[in-house]
């Protein structure tokens, strides 16, 4: 019950922030169209799995979902620095507080993924919609946890947001196969989700060899998020 109550309170807090709601609604269509229009004039490169406009809209969709989730994770860990310490003194278990923040991040990021996927499917025919949407949620989780880590290292709204914009944009460039940079791209957080999303959209299949690395990346970031939360709340562990 404490976890449910805490999650409701955090979701209500987000609902009262017009800027956050505006980003969730307007950023996905803008990002998808900007990426699609920017790549529409590109020639059909041999390494691309589809025409440049489609690749651009897939890249824009992943960017929008990843950046929004990263912002949510960033704001969650920044607000945890003072708010969760007071709640812990009032008797809330720290692991419950962490769960409420992770669930809030998942719900809000999922809403952003719904908006982005709706805009994407309006422009592009998707072979396996359920699979493609699941990949977007996975990408959101990855960057949400990544935002938690960025917020731990750089606990400032503006500076952290700028870092996330730069990282998400660079990550998309490395992951989209627009440029042949070798195996370095495989270490980008969105490399495997991009391959999974492309296969789900174009072929309706699950890309072999990309799901396990993506889940492994998620597990590593989840462990890092636990450490980050313990750091910002001044505890050696969150299970106290």
Coordinates of N, CA and C in Angstrom, one line a residue:
X1 N 0.8 -1.2 0.0 CA 0.0 0.0 0.0 C 0.9 1.3 0.0
X2 N 2.0 1.2 0.7 CA 2.9 2.4 0.7 C 3.4 2.6 -0.7
X3 N 3.8 1.6 -1.4 CA 4.3 1.7 -2.7 C 3.2 2.3 -3.7
X4 N 2.0 1.8 -3.6 CA 0.9 2.3 -4.4 C 0.6 3.8 -4.1
X5 N 0.6 4.1 -2.8 CA 0.3 5.5 -2.4 C 1.5 6.4 -2.9
X6 N 2.7 6.0 -2.7 CA 3.8 6.8 -3.2 C 3.9 7.0 -4.7
X7 N 3.5 5.9 -5.4 CA 3.5 6.0 -6.9 C 2.4 7.0 -7.3
X8 N 1.3 6.9 -6.7 CA 0.2 7.8 -7.1 C 0.6 9.3 -6.8
X9 N 1.2 9.5 -5.7 CA 1.6 10.9 -5.4 C 2.7 11.4 -6.4
X10 N 3.6 10.6 -6.8 CA 4.6 11.0 -7.8 C 4.0 11.2 -9.2
X11 N 3.0 10.4 -9.6 CA 2.3 10.5 -10.8 C 1.5 11.8 -10.8
X12 N 0.8 12.1 -9.7 CA 0.1 13.3 -9.6 C 1.0 14.5 -9.7
X13 N 2.2 14.4 -9.1 CA 3.1 15.5 -9.2 C 3.5 15.8 -10.6
X14 N 3.8 14.7 -11.4 CA 4.1 14.9 -12.8 C 2.9 15.5 -13.6
X15 N 1.7 15.1 -13.3 CA 0.5 15.6 -14.0 C 0.3 17.1 -13.7
X16 N 0.8 17.6 -12.7 CA 0.7 19.0 -12.4 C 1.8 19.9 -13.0
X17 N 2.6 19.3 -13.8 CA 3.7 20.0 -14.4 C 3.5 20.2 -15.9
X18 N 3.0 21.4 -16.3 CA 2.7 21.6 -17.7 C 3.8 21.3 -18.7
X19 N 5.0 21.7 -18.3 CA 6.2 21.5 -19.2 C 6.4 20.0 -19.5
X20 N 6.3 19.2 -18.4 CA 6.5 17.7 -18.6 C 5.4 17.2 -19.6
X21 N 4.2 17.6 -19.3 CA 3.1 17.1 -20.2 C 3.2 17.6 -21.6
X22 N 3.7 18.8 -21.8 CA 3.9 19.3 -23.1 C 5.0 18.5 -23.9
X23 N 6.1 18.2 -23.2 CA 7.1 17.4 -23.8 C 6.6 16.0 -24.2
X24 N 5.9 15.4 -23.3 CA 5.3 14.0 -23.6 C 4.4 14.0 -24.8
X25 N 3.7 15.1 -25.0 CA 2.7 15.2 -26.1 C 3.4 15.7 -27.4
X26 N 4.2 16.7 -27.3 CA 4.7 17.4 -28.5 C 6.1 17.0 -29.0
X27 N 6.9 16.5 -28.1 CA 8.3 16.1 -28.6 C 8.3 15.0 -29.5
X28 N 7.5 13.9 -29.3 CA 7.6 12.7 -30.2 C 7.2 13.1 -31.7
X29 N 6.1 13.8 -32.0 CA 5.8 14.1 -33.4 C 6.9 15.0 -34.0
X30 N 7.4 16.0 -33.2 CA 8.4 16.9 -33.8 C 9.7 16.1 -34.1
X31 N 10.1 15.3 -33.1 CA 11.4 14.5 -33.4 C 11.2 13.6 -34.5
X32 N 10.1 12.9 -34.6 CA 9.9 11.9 -35.7 C 9.9 12.6 -37.1
X33 N 9.2 13.7 -37.2 CA 9.2 14.4 -38.5 C 10.5 15.1 -38.8
X34 N 11.2 15.6 -37.8 CA 12.5 16.2 -38.1 C 13.5 15.2 -38.6
X35 N 13.6 14.1 -37.9 CA 14.5 13.0 -38.3 C 14.1 12.5 -39.7
X36 N 12.8 12.3 -39.9 CA 12.3 11.7 -41.2 C 12.6 12.7 -42.3
X37 N 12.3 14.0 -42.1 CA 12.5 15.0 -43.2 C 14.0 15.2 -43.5
X38 N 14.8 15.1 -42.4 CA 16.2 15.4 -42.6 C 16.9 14.3 -43.4
X39 N 16.4 13.0 -43.2 CA 17.0 11.9 -44.0 C 16.3 11.6 -45.3
X40 N 15.2 12.3 -45.5 CA 14.4 12.0 -46.8 C 15.2 12.3 -48.0
X41 N 16.1 13.3 -48.0 CA 16.9 13.7 -49.1 C 18.1 12.8 -49.3
X42 N 18.4 11.9 -48.3 CA 19.6 11.1 -48.4 C 19.4 10.1 -49.6
X43 N 20.5 9.7 -50.2 CA 20.4 8.6 -51.2 C 20.2 7.2 -50.4
X44 N 19.7 6.3 -51.2 CA 19.4 4.9 -50.6 C 20.8 4.2 -50.4
X45 N 21.3 4.3 -49.2 CA 22.6 3.8 -48.9 C 22.5 2.2 -48.8
X46 N 23.6 1.5 -49.2 CA 23.5 0.0 -49.1 C 23.3 -0.5 -47.7
X47 N 23.9 0.1 -46.7 CA 23.8 -0.4 -45.4 C 22.4 -0.3 -44.7
X48 N 21.6 0.6 -45.3 CA 20.3 0.8 -44.6 C 19.3 -0.3 -45.0
X49 N 18.5 -0.7 -44.0 CA 17.5 -1.7 -44.2 C 16.2 -1.2 -44.9
X50 N 16.0 0.1 -45.0 CA 14.8 0.6 -45.6 C 15.2 2.0 -46.3
X51 N 14.2 2.6 -46.8 CA 14.5 3.9 -47.4 C 14.9 4.9 -46.3
X52 N 15.7 6.0 -46.7 CA 16.2 6.9 -45.6 C 15.1 7.5 -44.8
X53 N 13.9 7.9 -45.4 CA 12.9 8.5 -44.6 C 12.3 7.6 -43.6
X54 N 12.2 6.3 -43.9 CA 11.7 5.4 -42.9 C 12.7 5.2 -41.8
X55 N 14.0 5.1 -42.2 CA 15.0 5.0 -41.2 C 15.1 6.2 -40.3
X56 N 14.9 7.4 -40.9 CA 14.9 8.6 -40.1 C 13.7 8.6 -39.1
X57 N 12.6 8.2 -39.5 CA 11.4 8.2 -38.6 C 11.6 7.1 -37.5
X58 N 12.2 6.0 -37.8 CA 12.5 5.0 -36.8 C 13.5 5.6 -35.8
X59 N 14.5 6.2 -36.3 CA 15.5 6.9 -35.4 C 14.9 8.0 -34.6
X60 N 14.0 8.8 -35.1 CA 13.4 9.8 -34.4 C 12.5 9.3 -33.3
X61 N 11.8 8.2 -33.6 CA 10.9 7.6 -32.6 C 11.7 7.1 -31.4
X62 N 12.8 6.4 -31.7 CA 13.7 5.9 -30.6 C 14.3 7.1 -29.8
X63 N 14.7 8.1 -30.5 CA 15.3 9.3 -29.8 C 14.2 9.9 -28.9
X64 N 13.0 10.1 -29.4 CA 12.0 10.7 -28.5 C 11.7 9.9 -27.3
X65 N 11.5 8.6 -27.4 CA 11.2 7.7 -26.3 C 12.4 7.7 -25.3
X66 N 13.6 7.6 -25.9 CA 14.8 7.5 -25.0 C 15.0 8.9 -24.3
X67 N 14.9 10.0 -25.0 CA 15.2 11.3 -24.3 C 14.2 11.6 -23.2
X68 N 12.9 11.3 -23.5 CA 11.8 11.5 -22.5 C 12.1 10.7 -21.3
X69 N 12.3 9.4 -21.5 CA 12.6 8.5 -20.4 C 13.8 8.9 -19.6
X70 N 14.9 9.4 -20.3 CA 16.1 9.8 -19.6 C 15.8 11.1 -18.8
X71 N 14.9 12.0 -19.3 CA 14.5 13.1 -18.5 C 13.8 12.7 -17.2
X72 N 12.9 11.8 -17.3 CA 12.1 11.3 -16.2 C 13.1 10.7 -15.1
X73 N 14.0 9.9 -15.6 CA 15.0 9.3 -14.7 C 15.8 10.4 -14.0
X74 N 16.2 11.4 -14.8 CA 17.0 12.5 -14.3 C 16.3 13.2 -13.2
X75 N 15.0 13.6 -13.5 CA 14.2 14.4 -12.5 C 14.0 13.5 -11.2
X76 N 13.8 12.2 -11.4 CA 13.5 11.4 -10.3 C 14.7 11.3 -9.3
X77 N 15.9 11.2 -9.8 CA 17.0 11.1 -8.9 C 17.4 12.4 -8.3
X78 N 17.1 13.5 -9.0 CA 17.4 14.9 -8.5 C 16.4 15.2 -7.3
X79 N 15.2 14.9 -7.5 CA 14.2 15.1 -6.5 C 14.4 14.2 -5.3
X80 N 15.0 13.0 -5.5 CA 15.2 12.1 -4.4 C 16.3 12.6 -3.4
X81 N 17.1 13.5 -3.8 CA 18.2 14.0 -2.9 C 17.7 14.6 -1.6
X82 N 16.5 15.3 -1.7 CA 16.0 15.9 -0.5 C 14.7 15.3 0.0
X83 N 13.8 15.0 -1.0 CA 12.5 14.5 -0.6 C 12.5 13.1 0.0
X84 N 13.3 12.2 -0.5 CA 13.3 10.8 0.0 C 13.9 10.7 1.4
X85 N 14.9 11.6 1.6 CA 15.5 11.6 2.9 C 14.5 11.9 4.0
X86 N 13.6 12.9 3.7 CA 12.6 13.3 4.7 C 11.6 12.2 4.9
X87 N 11.2 11.6 3.7 CA 10.2 10.5 3.8 C 10.8 9.3 4.6
X88 N 12.0 9.0 4.4 CA 12.7 7.9 5.2 C 12.6 8.2 6.6
X89 N 12.9 9.4 7.0 CA 12.8 9.8 8.5 C 11.4 9.6 9.0
X90 N 10.4 9.7 8.1 CA 9.0 9.6 8.6 C 8.6 8.1 8.6
X91 N 9.5 7.2 8.2 CA 9.2 5.8 8.3 C 9.0 5.0 7.1
X92 N 9.1 5.7 5.9 CA 9.0 5.0 4.6 C 10.3 4.2 4.4
X93 N 10.2 2.9 4.1 CA 11.4 2.1 3.8 C 12.0 2.6 2.5
X94 N 13.3 2.6 2.4 CA 14.0 3.2 1.3 C 13.8 2.4 0.0
X95 N 13.7 1.0 0.2 CA 13.5 0.2 -1.0 C 12.1 0.5 -1.6
X96 N 11.1 0.9 -0.7 CA 9.8 1.2 -1.2 C 9.8 2.5 -2.0
X97 N 10.6 3.5 -1.5 CA 10.7 4.8 -2.1 C 11.4 4.6 -3.5
X98 N 12.4 3.7 -3.6 CA 13.0 3.4 -4.9 C 12.0 2.8 -5.9
X99 N 11.2 1.8 -5.4 CA 10.2 1.2 -6.2 C 9.2 2.2 -6.8
X100 N 8.8 3.1 -5.9 CA 7.8 4.1 -6.4 C 8.4 5.0 -7.5
X101 N 9.7 5.3 -7.4 CA 10.3 6.1 -8.4 C 10.5 5.3 -9.7
X102 N 10.9 4.1 -9.6 CA 11.1 3.3 -10.8 C 9.8 3.0 -11.5
X103 N 8.7 2.8 -10.7 CA 7.4 2.5 -11.4 C 6.9 3.8 -12.0
X104 N 7.1 5.0 -11.3 CA 6.7 6.3 -11.9 C 7.4 6.5 -13.2
X105 N 8.7 6.2 -13.3 CA 9.5 6.3 -14.5 C 9.0 5.4 -15.6
X106 N 8.6 4.2 -15.2 CA 8.0 3.3 -16.2 C 6.7 3.8 -16.8
X107 N 5.8 4.2 -15.9 CA 4.5 4.7 -16.3 C 4.6 5.9 -17.2
X108 N 5.3 6.9 -16.8 CA 5.4 8.1 -17.6 C 6.2 7.9 -18.9
X109 N 7.2 7.1 -18.9 CA 8.0 6.7 -20.1 C 7.1 5.9 -21.0
X110 N 6.2 5.1 -20.4 CA 5.3 4.3 -21.3 C 4.3 5.2 -22.0
X111 N 3.9 6.2 -21.3 CA 2.9 7.2 -21.9 C 3.6 7.9 -23.1
X112 N 4.9 8.3 -22.9 CA 5.6 8.9 -24.0 C 5.8 7.9 -25.2
X113 N 6.0 6.6 -24.8 CA 6.2 5.6 -25.9 C 4.9 5.4 -26.7
X114 N 3.7 5.5 -26.0 CA 2.4 5.4 -26.6 C 2.3 6.5 -27.6
X115 N 2.6 7.7 -27.2 CA 2.4 8.9 -28.1 C 3.4 8.7 -29.3
X116 N 4.6 8.4 -29.1 CA 5.6 8.3 -30.1 C 5.2 7.1 -31.1
X117 N 4.8 6.0 -30.6 CA 4.4 4.9 -31.4 C 3.1 5.2 -32.2
X118 N 2.2 6.0 -31.6 CA 1.0 6.4 -32.4 C 1.4 7.2 -33.6
X119 N 2.3 8.2 -33.4 CA 2.7 9.1 -34.5 C 3.5 8.3 -35.5
X120 N 4.3 7.3 -35.1 CA 5.1 6.5 -36.0 C 4.2 5.7 -36.9
X121 N 3.2 5.0 -36.3 CA 2.4 4.1 -37.0 C 1.4 4.9 -38.0
X122 N 1.2 6.1 -37.7 CA 0.4 7.0 -38.6 C 1.1 7.2 -39.9
X123 N 2.5 7.2 -39.8 CA 3.3 7.5 -41.0 C 3.9 6.2 -41.6
X124 N 4.1 5.2 -40.8 CA 4.8 4.0 -41.3 C 4.0 2.8 -41.0
X125 N 3.9 1.9 -41.9 CA 3.3 0.6 -41.7 C 4.2 -0.3 -40.9
X126 N 3.7 -0.8 -39.8 CA 4.5 -1.7 -38.9 C 4.1 -3.1 -39.0
X127 N 5.1 -4.0 -39.3 CA 4.8 -5.4 -39.5 C 4.3 -6.1 -38.2
X128 N 4.9 -5.8 -37.1 CA 4.6 -6.4 -35.8 C 4.4 -5.3 -34.8
X129 N 3.2 -4.7 -34.6 CA 3.0 -3.6 -33.7 C 3.3 -3.9 -32.3
X130 N 2.9 -5.0 -31.8 CA 3.1 -5.3 -30.3 C 4.6 -5.5 -30.0
X131 N 5.3 -6.2 -30.9 CA 6.7 -6.4 -30.7 C 7.5 -5.0 -30.8
X132 N 7.1 -4.2 -31.8 CA 7.8 -2.9 -31.9 C 7.5 -2.0 -30.7
X133 N 6.3 -2.0 -30.2 CA 6.0 -1.2 -29.0 C 6.8 -1.7 -27.8
X134 N 6.9 -3.0 -27.7 CA 7.7 -3.6 -26.6 C 9.1 -3.2 -26.6
X135 N 9.7 -3.1 -27.8 CA 11.1 -2.6 -28.0 C 11.2 -1.2 -27.6
X136 N 10.2 -0.3 -27.9 CA 10.2 1.1 -27.5 C 10.2 1.2 -26.0
X137 N 9.4 0.3 -25.3 CA 9.4 0.4 -23.8 C 10.7 0.0 -23.3
X138 N 11.4 -1.0 -23.9 CA 12.7 -1.5 -23.5 C 13.7 -0.3 -23.6
X139 N 13.6 0.4 -24.8 CA 14.5 1.5 -25.0 C 14.3 2.6 -23.9
X140 N 13.0 2.8 -23.6 CA 12.7 3.8 -22.6 C 13.3 3.4 -21.2
X141 N 13.2 2.2 -20.9 CA 13.7 1.7 -19.6 C 15.2 1.9 -19.6
X142 N 15.9 1.6 -20.6 CA 17.3 1.7 -20.7 C 17.7 3.2 -20.4
X143 N 17.1 4.1 -21.1 CA 17.5 5.5 -21.0 C 16.9 6.1 -19.7
X144 N 15.8 5.6 -19.2 CA 15.4 6.1 -17.9 C 16.4 5.8 -16.8
X145 N 16.9 4.6 -16.8 CA 18.0 4.2 -15.9 C 19.2 5.0 -16.1
X146 N 19.5 5.3 -17.4 CA 20.7 6.1 -17.8 C 20.5 7.5 -17.2
X147 N 19.3 8.0 -17.3 CA 19.0 9.3 -16.7 C 19.3 9.4 -15.2
X148 N 18.9 8.3 -14.5 CA 19.2 8.2 -13.1 C 20.7 8.3 -12.8
X149 N 21.5 7.7 -13.7 CA 23.0 7.7 -13.5 C 23.5 9.1 -13.8
X150 N 23.0 9.8 -14.9 CA 23.4 11.1 -15.2 C 23.0 12.1 -14.1
X151 N 21.8 11.9 -13.5 CA 21.4 12.8 -12.4 C 22.2 12.6 -11.2
X152 N 22.8 11.4 -11.0 CA 23.7 11.2 -9.8 C 25.0 12.0 -10.0
X153 N 25.5 11.9 -11.2 CA 26.8 12.6 -11.5 C 26.7 14.1 -11.7
X154 N 25.5 14.5 -12.3 CA 25.3 15.9 -12.6 C 23.9 16.3 -12.1
X155 N 23.7 16.6 -10.8 CA 22.4 16.8 -10.3 C 21.8 18.2 -10.5
X156 N 21.7 18.6 -11.8 CA 21.2 19.9 -12.2 C 20.2 19.6 -13.4
X157 N 19.0 20.2 -13.3 CA 18.0 20.0 -14.3 C 18.5 20.4 -15.7
X158 N 19.0 21.6 -15.9 CA 19.3 22.1 -17.2 C 20.6 21.4 -17.7
X159 N 21.6 21.3 -16.9 CA 22.9 20.7 -17.4 C 22.6 19.2 -17.7
X160 N 21.9 18.6 -16.8 CA 21.6 17.1 -17.0 C 20.8 16.9 -18.3
X161 N 19.8 17.8 -18.5 CA 19.0 17.7 -19.7 C 19.8 17.8 -21.0
X162 N 20.7 18.8 -21.0 CA 21.5 19.0 -22.2 C 22.4 17.8 -22.4
X163 N 23.0 17.3 -21.4 CA 23.8 16.1 -21.5 C 23.0 14.9 -22.1
X164 N 21.8 14.7 -21.7 CA 20.9 13.7 -22.2 C 20.6 13.9 -23.6
X165 N 20.3 15.1 -24.0 CA 20.0 15.4 -25.4 C 21.2 15.0 -26.3
X166 N 22.4 15.5 -25.9 CA 23.6 15.2 -26.7 C 23.8 13.6 -26.7
X167 N 23.7 13.0 -25.6 CA 24.0 11.5 -25.6 C 23.0 10.7 -26.4
X168 N 21.7 11.1 -26.3 CA 20.6 10.4 -27.0 C 20.8 10.6 -28.5
X169 N 21.1 11.8 -28.9 CA 21.3 12.1 -30.3 C 22.5 11.4 -30.9
X170 N 23.6 11.5 -30.2 CA 24.8 10.8 -30.6 C 24.6 9.3 -30.7
X171 N 23.9 8.8 -29.6 CA 23.6 7.3 -29.6 C 22.8 6.9 -30.8
X172 N 21.8 7.7 -31.2 CA 21.0 7.4 -32.4 C 21.8 7.4 -33.6
X173 N 22.7 8.3 -33.8 CA 23.6 8.4 -35.0 C 24.4 7.1 -35.1
X174 N 25.0 6.7 -33.9 CA 25.8 5.5 -33.9 C 25.0 4.2 -34.2
X175 N 23.8 4.2 -33.7 CA 23.0 3.0 -33.8 C 22.2 2.8 -35.1
X176 N 22.1 3.9 -35.9 CA 21.2 3.8 -37.0 C 21.8 3.3 -38.3
X177 N 23.1 2.9 -38.3 CA 23.8 2.4 -39.5 C 23.9 3.4 -40.6
X178 N 23.8 4.7 -40.3 CA 24.0 5.7 -41.3 C 25.5 5.8 -41.6
X179 N 26.3 5.6 -40.7 CA 27.7 5.7 -40.8 C 28.4 4.3 -40.4
X180 N 29.3 3.9 -41.1 CA 30.0 2.7 -40.8 C 31.2 3.0 -39.9
X181 N 31.0 2.8 -38.6 CA 32.1 3.1 -37.6 C 32.6 1.8 -36.9
X182 N 32.3 0.7 -37.5 CA 32.8 -0.6 -37.0 C 32.0 -1.0 -35.7
X183 N 32.7 -1.8 -34.9 CA 32.1 -2.5 -33.7 C 31.9 -1.5 -32.6
X184 N 32.4 -0.3 -32.7 CA 32.2 0.7 -31.6 C 30.8 1.0 -31.4
X185 N 30.0 0.9 -32.5 CA 28.5 1.2 -32.3 C 27.8 0.2 -31.5
X186 N 28.3 -1.0 -31.3 CA 27.7 -2.0 -30.6 C 27.6 -1.7 -29.1
X187 N 28.5 -0.8 -28.6 CA 28.5 -0.4 -27.2 C 27.5 0.7 -26.9
X188 N 26.9 1.3 -27.9 CA 25.9 2.3 -27.7 C 24.6 1.7 -27.1
X189 N 24.0 2.4 -26.1 CA 22.8 1.8 -25.4 C 21.7 1.5 -26.3
X190 N 21.5 2.3 -27.4 CA 20.4 2.0 -28.3 C 20.7 1.2 -29.5
X191 N 21.9 0.6 -29.6 CA 22.3 -0.2 -30.7 C 21.4 -1.4 -30.9
X192 N 21.3 -2.2 -29.8 CA 20.5 -3.4 -29.9 C 19.0 -3.1 -30.0
X193 N 18.4 -2.1 -29.2 CA 17.0 -1.8 -29.4 C 16.7 -1.3 -30.8
X194 N 17.7 -0.6 -31.4 CA 17.5 -0.1 -32.8 C 17.3 -1.3 -33.7
X195 N 18.2 -2.3 -33.6 CA 18.1 -3.5 -34.4 C 16.8 -4.2 -34.2
X196 N 16.4 -4.3 -33.0 CA 15.2 -5.0 -32.6 C 14.0 -4.2 -33.2
X197 N 14.0 -2.9 -33.1 CA 12.9 -2.1 -33.6 C 12.8 -2.2 -35.1
X198 N 13.9 -2.1 -35.8 CA 13.9 -2.2 -37.2 C 13.4 -3.5 -37.7
X199 N 13.8 -4.6 -37.1 CA 13.3 -5.9 -37.5 C 11.8 -6.1 -37.2
X200 N 11.3 -5.6 -36.1 CA 9.9 -5.6 -35.8 C 9.1 -4.8 -36.8
X201 N 9.6 -3.6 -37.1 CA 8.8 -2.7 -38.0 C 8.8 -3.3 -39.5
X202 N 10.0 -3.6 -40.0 CA 10.1 -4.0 -41.4 C 9.8 -5.4 -41.7
X203 N 10.1 -6.3 -40.8 CA 10.0 -7.8 -41.1 C 9.0 -8.5 -40.1
X204 N 8.7 -7.8 -39.0 CA 7.7 -8.5 -38.1 C 8.4 -9.6 -37.3
X205 N 9.7 -9.6 -37.2 CA 10.4 -10.7 -36.5 C 11.2 -10.1 -35.3
X206 N 11.7 -11.0 -34.5 CA 12.6 -10.7 -33.4 C 14.0 -10.8 -33.9
X207 N 14.8 -9.7 -33.9 CA 16.2 -9.8 -34.4 C 17.0 -10.7 -33.6
X208 N 17.6 -11.8 -34.2 CA 18.4 -12.7 -33.5 C 19.7 -12.1 -33.0
X209 N 20.1 -12.4 -31.8 CA 21.3 -11.9 -31.3 C 21.3 -10.6 -30.6
X210 N 20.1 -9.9 -30.6 CA 20.1 -8.5 -30.1 C 19.3 -8.4 -28.8
X211 N 18.4 -9.4 -28.5 CA 17.5 -9.3 -27.3 C 18.3 -9.5 -26.1
X212 N 19.2 -10.6 -26.1 CA 19.9 -10.9 -24.9 C 20.9 -9.8 -24.5
X213 N 21.7 -9.2 -25.5 CA 22.6 -8.1 -25.1 C 21.8 -6.9 -24.6
X214 N 20.6 -6.6 -25.2 CA 19.8 -5.5 -24.7 C 19.3 -5.7 -23.3
X215 N 18.9 -6.9 -22.9 CA 18.5 -7.2 -21.6 C 19.7 -7.2 -20.6
X216 N 20.8 -7.6 -21.1 CA 22.0 -7.6 -20.2 C 22.4 -6.1 -19.9
X217 N 22.3 -5.3 -21.0 CA 22.5 -3.8 -20.8 C 21.6 -3.3 -19.7
X218 N 20.3 -3.7 -19.8 CA 19.3 -3.3 -18.9 C 19.6 -3.7 -17.5
X219 N 20.1 -4.9 -17.3 CA 20.4 -5.4 -16.0 C 21.6 -4.6 -15.4
X220 N 22.6 -4.3 -16.2 CA 23.7 -3.5 -15.7 C 23.3 -2.2 -15.3
X221 N 22.4 -1.5 -16.1 CA 22.0 -0.2 -15.7 C 21.1 -0.2 -14.5
X222 N 20.3 -1.3 -14.4 CA 19.4 -1.3 -13.2 C 20.3 -1.4 -11.9
X223 N 21.3 -2.2 -11.9 CA 22.2 -2.3 -10.8 C 22.9 -1.0 -10.5
X224 N 23.3 -0.3 -11.6 CA 23.9 1.0 -11.4 C 22.9 2.0 -10.9
X225 N 21.6 1.9 -11.2 CA 20.6 2.8 -10.7 C 20.4 2.6 -9.2
X226 N 20.5 1.3 -8.7 CA 20.4 1.0 -7.3 C 21.6 1.7 -6.6
X227 N 22.8 1.6 -7.1 CA 23.9 2.2 -6.5 C 23.8 3.7 -6.5
X228 N 23.3 4.3 -7.6 CA 23.1 5.7 -7.7 C 22.1 6.2 -6.7
X229 N 21.0 5.5 -6.5 CA 20.0 5.9 -5.6 C 20.5 5.8 -4.1
X230 N 21.3 4.8 -3.9 CA 21.9 4.7 -2.5 C 22.9 5.8 -2.3
X231 N 23.5 6.3 -3.4 CA 24.5 7.4 -3.2 C 23.8 8.7 -2.9
X232 N 22.7 9.0 -3.7 CA 22.1 10.3 -3.5 C 21.3 10.4 -2.2
X233 N 20.9 9.3 -1.7 CA 20.1 9.3 -0.4 C 21.0 9.1 0.8
X234 N 22.3 9.0 0.6 CA 23.2 8.9 1.7 C 23.3 7.6 2.4
X235 N 22.9 6.5 1.7 CA 22.9 5.2 2.4 C 23.8 4.3 1.6
X236 N 24.4 3.3 2.3 CA 25.2 2.3 1.7 C 24.4 1.3 0.9
X237 N 23.1 1.2 1.2 CA 22.2 0.3 0.4 C 20.8 0.8 0.5
X238 N 20.0 0.3 -0.4 CA 18.6 0.7 -0.4 C 17.7 -0.3 0.3
X239 N 18.2 -1.4 0.7 CA 17.3 -2.4 1.3 C 17.3 -2.3 2.8
X240 N 17.3 -1.1 3.3 CA 17.3 -0.9 4.8 C 16.0 -0.2 5.2

